[in-house]
Short mmCIF file of C-alpha atoms and ligand atoms in Angstrom, two decimals:
data_model
loop_
_atom_site.label_atom_id
_atom_site.label_comp_id
_atom_site.label_asym_id
_atom_site.label_seq_id
_atom_site.Cartn_x
_atom_site.Cartn_y
_atom_site.Cartn_z
CA MET H 17 0.42 32.99 -8.26
CA GLY H 18 -0.04 31.48 -11.70
CA MET H 19 2.38 28.68 -10.98
CA ASN H 20 1.10 25.22 -11.67
CA PRO H 21 3.70 22.76 -10.36
CA ASN H 22 3.98 19.31 -11.91
CA VAL H 23 2.81 16.54 -9.60
CA GLN H 24 2.70 13.78 -12.19
CA VAL H 25 4.89 10.76 -11.40
CA ILE H 26 5.69 7.46 -13.06
CA ILE H 27 5.58 4.06 -11.37
CA GLY H 28 6.65 1.29 -13.73
CA ARG H 29 4.40 1.68 -16.78
CA LEU H 30 1.86 3.72 -14.85
CA LYS H 31 1.50 7.45 -15.28
CA LEU H 32 -0.12 8.96 -12.20
CA LYS H 33 -1.59 12.45 -12.41
CA ASN H 34 -0.57 12.95 -8.80
CA PRO H 35 1.46 10.88 -6.33
CA VAL H 36 -1.27 10.32 -3.72
CA LEU H 37 -2.63 6.78 -3.40
CA VAL H 38 -4.79 4.99 -0.87
CA ALA H 39 -3.21 2.09 1.00
CA SER H 40 -4.59 -1.40 0.56
CA GLY H 41 -7.22 -2.44 3.08
CA THR H 42 -8.06 1.06 4.24
CA PHE H 43 -10.26 2.09 1.32
CA GLY H 44 -12.24 -1.08 0.64
CA TYR H 45 -13.02 -1.34 -3.07
CA ALA H 46 -13.54 2.45 -3.20
CA GLN H 47 -17.35 2.36 -3.31
CA GLU H 48 -17.39 3.08 0.43
CA PHE H 49 -15.80 6.49 -0.20
CA THR H 50 -18.00 7.83 -3.03
CA HIS H 51 -20.00 10.02 -0.70
CA PHE H 52 -16.94 11.62 0.82
CA ILE H 53 -14.65 12.44 -2.09
CA ASP H 54 -14.41 12.76 -5.83
CA LEU H 55 -12.58 9.48 -6.46
CA LYS H 56 -11.35 10.77 -9.83
CA LYS H 57 -8.98 13.13 -8.06
CA LEU H 58 -6.86 10.34 -6.57
CA GLY H 59 -3.50 9.43 -8.10
CA ALA H 60 -4.46 5.76 -7.98
CA ILE H 61 -6.54 3.37 -5.94
CA VAL H 62 -5.00 0.30 -4.33
CA THR H 63 -7.76 -2.19 -3.57
CA LYS H 64 -8.08 -4.33 -0.45
CA THR H 65 -5.97 -7.45 -0.84
CA ILE H 66 -7.75 -10.31 -2.58
CA THR H 67 -6.92 -13.98 -2.47
CA LEU H 68 -7.81 -16.76 -4.90
CA HIS H 69 -10.60 -18.06 -2.68
CA PRO H 70 -12.95 -16.03 -0.45
CA ARG H 71 -11.87 -15.50 3.16
CA LYS H 72 -14.02 -14.70 6.16
CA GLY H 73 -11.15 -13.12 8.04
CA ASN H 74 -10.44 -13.36 11.76
CA PRO H 75 -13.05 -13.33 14.55
CA ALA H 76 -13.89 -10.08 16.40
CA PRO H 77 -12.41 -8.02 17.97
CA ARG H 78 -10.24 -7.27 14.93
CA THR H 79 -9.23 -3.69 15.63
CA CYS H 80 -8.37 -1.60 18.65
CA GLU H 81 -7.10 1.89 19.24
CA THR H 82 -3.59 2.47 20.58
CA PRO H 83 -1.61 5.62 21.37
CA ALA H 84 -1.21 7.45 18.06
CA GLY H 85 -2.40 4.51 16.03
CA MET H 86 -4.40 1.32 15.84
CA LEU H 87 -3.95 -2.44 15.81
CA ASN H 88 -5.76 -4.64 13.30
CA SER H 89 -6.04 -8.31 12.55
CA ILE H 90 -8.62 -8.36 9.78
CA GLY H 91 -7.09 -11.56 8.39
CA LEU H 92 -7.50 -10.69 4.72
CA GLU H 93 -11.28 -10.86 4.67
CA ASN H 94 -12.21 -10.65 0.98
CA PRO H 95 -14.68 -12.12 -1.53
CA GLY H 96 -12.04 -13.96 -3.56
CA LEU H 97 -10.77 -13.34 -7.10
CA GLU H 98 -13.83 -14.21 -9.18
CA VAL H 99 -16.37 -12.34 -7.04
CA PHE H 100 -13.99 -9.37 -6.99
CA ILE H 101 -13.89 -9.40 -10.79
CA GLN H 102 -17.66 -9.82 -11.16
CA GLU H 103 -18.89 -7.51 -8.38
CA LYS H 104 -16.20 -5.01 -7.41
CA LEU H 105 -14.24 -4.35 -10.60
CA PRO H 106 -17.13 -2.89 -12.68
CA PHE H 107 -17.45 0.05 -10.25
CA LEU H 108 -13.68 0.56 -10.04
CA LYS H 109 -13.39 0.58 -13.86
CA LYS H 110 -15.73 3.54 -14.15
CA ILE H 111 -13.79 5.83 -11.82
CA GLY H 112 -11.14 6.66 -14.39
CA VAL H 113 -8.01 6.45 -12.24
CA PRO H 114 -5.40 3.67 -12.30
CA ILE H 115 -6.52 0.66 -10.27
CA ILE H 116 -3.78 -1.25 -8.50
CA ILE H 117 -4.95 -4.68 -7.44
CA SER H 118 -3.42 -6.05 -4.27
CA ILE H 119 -3.15 -9.82 -4.06
CA ALA H 120 -1.90 -12.42 -1.59
CA SER H 121 -1.66 -16.18 -1.30
CA GLU H 122 -3.11 -18.13 1.62
CA GLU H 123 -1.17 -21.37 1.88
CA ASP H 124 0.56 -21.96 -1.42
CA PRO H 125 2.61 -19.16 -3.03
CA GLU H 126 1.63 -20.73 -6.40
CA GLU H 127 -1.71 -18.97 -5.90
CA PHE H 128 0.08 -15.73 -6.78
CA ILE H 129 0.75 -17.13 -10.25
CA VAL H 130 -2.89 -18.08 -10.80
CA LEU H 131 -4.04 -14.65 -9.61
CA VAL H 132 -1.53 -12.76 -11.74
CA LYS H 133 -2.30 -14.78 -14.88
CA ARG H 134 -6.01 -14.04 -14.52
CA LEU H 135 -5.49 -10.34 -13.74
CA THR H 136 -3.07 -9.95 -16.63
CA LYS H 137 -5.99 -10.57 -19.01
CA ILE H 138 -8.02 -7.78 -17.42
CA LYS H 139 -7.44 -4.44 -19.08
CA GLU H 140 -8.69 -2.41 -16.12
CA ALA H 141 -6.11 -3.87 -13.77
CA SER H 142 -3.55 -1.10 -14.19
CA ALA H 143 -0.98 -2.73 -11.93
CA ILE H 144 -0.61 -5.52 -9.41
CA GLU H 145 0.63 -5.13 -5.84
CA LEU H 146 2.08 -8.30 -4.35
CA ASN H 147 1.20 -8.30 -0.68
CA ILE H 148 3.90 -10.63 0.61
CA SER H 149 3.79 -8.95 3.98
CA CYS H 150 0.39 -9.54 5.51
CA PRO H 151 0.97 -10.54 9.13
CA ASN H 152 -2.54 -11.67 9.99
CA ILE H 153 -3.17 -15.05 8.45
CA GLY H 154 -1.61 -17.36 10.96
CA HIS H 155 1.68 -18.12 9.24
CA LYS H 156 4.82 -18.34 11.30
CA SER H 157 6.77 -16.31 8.80
CA LEU H 158 6.04 -14.04 5.85
CA ILE H 159 7.41 -14.35 2.34
CA ALA H 160 8.75 -10.82 2.79
CA GLN H 161 10.86 -12.03 5.72
CA ASP H 162 12.78 -14.45 3.53
CA SER H 163 14.60 -12.56 0.76
CA LYS H 164 15.34 -15.72 -1.21
CA ALA H 165 11.68 -16.80 -1.14
CA ALA H 166 10.61 -13.28 -2.10
CA TYR H 167 13.07 -13.26 -4.99
CA ASN H 168 11.87 -16.63 -6.29
CA LEU H 169 8.21 -15.68 -6.05
CA ILE H 170 8.61 -12.30 -7.76
CA ARG H 171 10.71 -13.85 -10.54
CA ALA H 172 8.05 -16.46 -11.17
CA VAL H 173 5.35 -13.78 -11.25
CA ARG H 174 7.44 -11.53 -13.49
CA LYS H 175 7.58 -14.32 -16.09
CA VAL H 176 3.80 -14.47 -16.48
CA THR H 177 2.89 -10.78 -16.70
CA THR H 178 3.87 -7.54 -18.40
CA LYS H 179 1.76 -5.50 -16.00
CA THR H 180 3.44 -3.13 -13.58
CA LEU H 181 4.39 -5.12 -10.48
CA ILE H 182 4.66 -3.48 -7.09
CA THR H 183 5.98 -5.47 -4.12
CA LYS H 184 4.73 -4.56 -0.65
CA LEU H 185 7.34 -5.16 2.02
CA SER H 186 7.08 -5.92 5.70
CA PRO H 187 8.80 -3.75 8.30
CA ASN H 188 9.02 -6.79 10.59
CA VAL H 189 12.59 -7.57 9.50
CA THR H 190 16.10 -6.69 10.64
CA ASP H 191 17.24 -5.23 7.31
CA ILE H 192 14.55 -3.84 5.02
CA THR H 193 17.06 -3.18 2.23
CA GLU H 194 17.67 -6.91 1.73
CA ALA H 195 14.03 -7.53 0.84
CA ALA H 196 13.92 -4.41 -1.33
CA LEU H 197 16.98 -5.48 -3.30
CA ALA H 198 15.56 -8.97 -3.75
CA ALA H 199 12.34 -7.47 -5.14
CA GLN H 200 14.22 -5.17 -7.51
CA ASN H 201 16.54 -7.91 -8.73
CA ALA H 202 13.60 -10.22 -9.36
CA GLY H 203 11.96 -7.68 -11.65
CA SER H 204 9.56 -5.75 -9.44
CA ASP H 205 8.83 -2.31 -10.93
CA ALA H 206 8.33 -0.59 -7.60
CA ILE H 207 8.29 -1.14 -3.84
CA SER H 208 5.53 -0.27 -1.39
CA LEU H 209 6.55 0.21 2.19
CA ILE H 210 5.65 -0.19 4.93
CA ASN H 211 2.96 -2.67 5.91
CA THR H 212 1.98 -2.80 9.60
CA LEU H 213 4.33 -3.65 12.48
CA THR H 214 3.42 -6.55 14.74
CA GLY H 215 2.13 -5.37 18.10
CA MET H 216 -0.25 -6.24 20.92
CA SER H 217 -2.38 -4.56 23.52
CA ILE H 218 -3.91 -5.89 26.74
CA ASP H 219 -7.09 -5.02 28.61
CA VAL H 220 -5.82 -5.13 32.18
CA GLU H 221 -9.31 -5.38 33.70
CA THR H 222 -10.12 -8.63 31.91
CA LYS H 223 -6.45 -9.63 31.48
CA LYS H 224 -7.35 -10.43 27.89
CA PRO H 225 -5.69 -9.32 24.66
CA ARG H 226 -7.63 -6.61 22.86
CA LEU H 227 -7.48 -8.56 19.58
CA SER H 228 -8.89 -12.05 19.09
CA THR H 229 -5.63 -13.08 17.42
CA ILE H 230 -3.61 -11.70 20.41
CA THR H 231 -1.16 -9.89 18.13
CA GLY H 232 -1.98 -7.67 15.17
CA GLY H 233 -0.60 -5.00 12.87
CA LEU H 234 0.16 -1.54 14.19
CA SER H 235 -0.50 1.40 11.88
CA GLY H 236 -0.97 5.16 12.14
CA PRO H 237 1.28 8.04 13.25
CA ALA H 238 2.96 5.79 15.84
CA ILE H 239 4.83 3.98 13.04
CA ARG H 240 5.72 7.00 10.91
CA PRO H 241 9.32 7.48 12.10
CA ILE H 242 10.03 3.82 11.36
CA ALA H 243 8.42 4.06 7.93
CA VAL H 244 10.37 7.22 7.03
CA ARG H 245 13.61 5.58 8.21
CA MET H 246 12.93 2.52 6.06
CA VAL H 247 12.10 4.58 2.96
CA TRP H 248 15.38 6.44 3.42
CA GLU H 249 17.39 3.23 3.85
CA VAL H 250 15.80 1.60 0.81
CA TYR H 251 16.07 4.75 -1.33
CA GLN H 252 19.84 4.68 -0.98
CA LYS H 253 20.07 1.09 -2.21
CA ILE H 254 17.58 0.71 -5.07
CA LYS H 255 16.76 2.38 -8.38
CA ILE H 256 13.06 1.51 -8.72
CA PRO H 257 10.45 3.89 -7.29
CA ILE H 258 9.19 3.65 -3.72
CA ILE H 259 5.59 4.17 -2.65
CA GLY H 260 5.91 5.35 0.96
CA MET H 261 3.31 4.91 3.66
CA GLY H 262 2.92 4.62 7.40
CA GLY H 263 1.27 7.25 9.56
CA ILE H 264 0.67 9.94 6.97
CA ILE H 265 -2.04 12.26 8.30
CA ASP H 266 -1.38 15.59 6.59
CA THR H 267 0.68 17.40 3.95
CA PHE H 268 3.74 17.74 6.14
CA SER H 269 3.86 14.08 7.06
CA ALA H 270 3.47 13.26 3.35
CA LEU H 271 6.39 15.57 2.53
CA GLU H 272 8.64 13.67 4.93
CA PHE H 273 8.25 10.60 2.73
CA PHE H 274 9.16 12.42 -0.49
CA LEU H 275 12.26 13.90 1.13
CA ALA H 276 13.25 10.44 2.36
CA GLY H 277 13.02 9.08 -1.19
CA ALA H 278 9.44 8.12 -1.98
CA THR H 279 8.17 8.86 -5.51
CA ALA H 280 4.57 8.45 -4.37
CA ILE H 281 2.75 8.05 -1.07
CA ALA H 282 -0.26 6.14 0.22
CA ILE H 283 -2.72 7.09 2.94
CA GLY H 284 -3.93 4.26 5.16
CA SER H 285 -5.47 4.53 8.63
CA ALA H 286 -6.04 8.28 8.25
CA ASN H 287 -8.87 7.47 5.82
CA PHE H 288 -10.86 6.11 8.77
CA VAL H 289 -10.42 9.29 10.80
CA GLN H 290 -10.79 11.81 8.02
CA PRO H 291 -12.23 10.36 4.80
CA ARG H 292 -11.37 13.50 2.81
CA ILE H 293 -7.70 13.45 3.82
CA THR H 294 -6.40 12.25 0.43
CA ILE H 295 -7.96 15.20 -1.41
CA GLU H 296 -6.65 17.63 1.21
CA ILE H 297 -3.12 16.27 0.89
CA ILE H 298 -3.21 16.50 -2.94
CA ALA H 299 -4.19 20.17 -2.63
CA GLY H 300 -1.69 20.69 0.20
CA LEU H 301 1.21 19.31 -1.83
CA LYS H 302 0.39 21.57 -4.79
CA LYS H 303 0.17 24.58 -2.50
CA TYR H 304 3.48 23.73 -0.84
CA LEU H 305 5.23 23.42 -4.21
CA ALA H 306 3.77 26.69 -5.48
CA GLU H 307 4.64 28.58 -2.30
CA ASN H 308 8.18 27.29 -2.37
CA LYS H 309 8.53 27.88 -6.12
CA ILE H 310 9.26 24.22 -6.80
CA LYS H 311 8.22 23.39 -10.37
CA ASP H 312 8.13 19.62 -10.04
CA ILE H 313 7.42 17.31 -7.12
CA ARG H 314 10.17 15.00 -8.35
CA VAL H 315 12.69 17.60 -7.19
CA LEU H 316 11.74 16.69 -3.62
CA VAL H 317 12.28 12.94 -3.98
CA GLY H 318 15.26 12.01 -1.82
CA ALA H 319 16.11 15.68 -1.31
CA LEU H 320 16.91 15.13 2.36
CA LYS H 321 19.89 17.26 3.39
CA VAL H 322 22.41 15.32 5.42
C1 LIG C 424 -7.65 -2.06 8.91
C2 LIG C 424 -6.45 -2.24 8.03
C3 LIG C 424 -6.47 -3.20 7.02
C4 LIG C 424 -5.36 -3.39 6.20
N1 LIG C 424 -5.43 -4.30 5.19
C5 LIG C 424 -4.38 -4.44 4.34
C6 LIG C 424 -4.47 -5.31 3.22
O1 LIG C 424 -5.50 -5.97 2.97
N2 LIG C 424 -3.37 -5.42 2.42
C7 LIG C 424 -2.23 -4.70 2.62
O2 LIG C 424 -1.28 -4.83 1.85
N3 LIG C 424 -2.13 -3.85 3.67
C8 LIG C 424 -3.17 -3.70 4.52
N4 LIG C 424 -3.09 -2.80 5.54
C9 LIG C 424 -1.84 -2.02 5.73
C10 LIG C 424 -1.93 -0.63 5.08
O3 LIG C 424 -2.11 -0.73 3.68
C11 LIG C 424 -0.65 0.20 5.38
O4 LIG C 424 0.46 -0.45 4.82
C12 LIG C 424 -0.40 0.41 6.86
O5 LIG C 424 -1.62 0.56 7.55
C13 LIG C 424 0.48 1.63 7.14
O6 LIG C 424 -0.11 2.82 6.72
P1 LIG C 424 -0.96 3.80 7.69
O7 LIG C 424 -0.14 4.01 8.93
O8 LIG C 424 -1.17 5.04 6.89
O9 LIG C 424 -2.23 3.10 8.00
C14 LIG C 424 -4.19 -2.60 6.39
C15 LIG C 424 -4.17 -1.64 7.41
C16 LIG C 424 -5.28 -1.44 8.23
C17 LIG C 424 -5.21 -0.37 9.29
#
């Protein structure tokens, strides 16, 4: 064969050796996966969302299986910013791939500013992902559901950091392009989409919900067609790169996202089923490009034929 296609992509100021990331909350702080894969092979690692203060998360049951997917309501369980920096970051630093730190606020959006200011001083934080779309912390609405609020928040964050900023959007909206445009106009360097879709499941024997929080976030192959549709809609409206995710389980489902307009992809729930899936998809993408004589993965981005 002899052909070695380029799979390097650029997200903001980040150069990724390949476009395969892990989605926040499905890969812990990476340590959990050391026995399964060579972490150095990943394009980047997105860490589980952290908040300023530690959070215990929601009571059990917090996950349940559904047809072609799962529901979760973890509730942003995390050790908080300072413990993350002291106890989780040293391991992440040593891996040698870009580390994208996902953050969220609990009550006050001002917490984003405190988090970003602190992370800006940390060299090993390669980029920051603003999770403005977590549905599991008891708020009536999400920042990502209010384009004006999203714009104001991202602008305020943009003013205090030069790090690459990625905004993670919620699919629980009527028009995803509104939120994407607000993020771009406010200075976000890239968009991640999609987070989980609100759903619920009932145990008919007990007549009880299967999650303690009644509703939770649906992920997995069940949401893929929605995610691909949203990437395509957003791709046509914005200029900044999209990191696509939602139900990717193999090379072909990853390719759908590139064709719809994603510059990079992230693997979420599939990590729980098949912990080596990221490495297999990286190899699968290279093989696909070589077999189809495509020299650069960027040729595929938005190459959907309509
Ligand atoms: C158990 C679980 C925990 C998650 N935690 C987070 C999180 O902390 N922050 C976040 O931005 N997204 C979180 N997500 C959403 C994923 O990052 C991803 O956007 C979503 O699951 C869709 O991708 P998938 O279908 O490949 O899982 C979580 C998803 C699952 C299944």
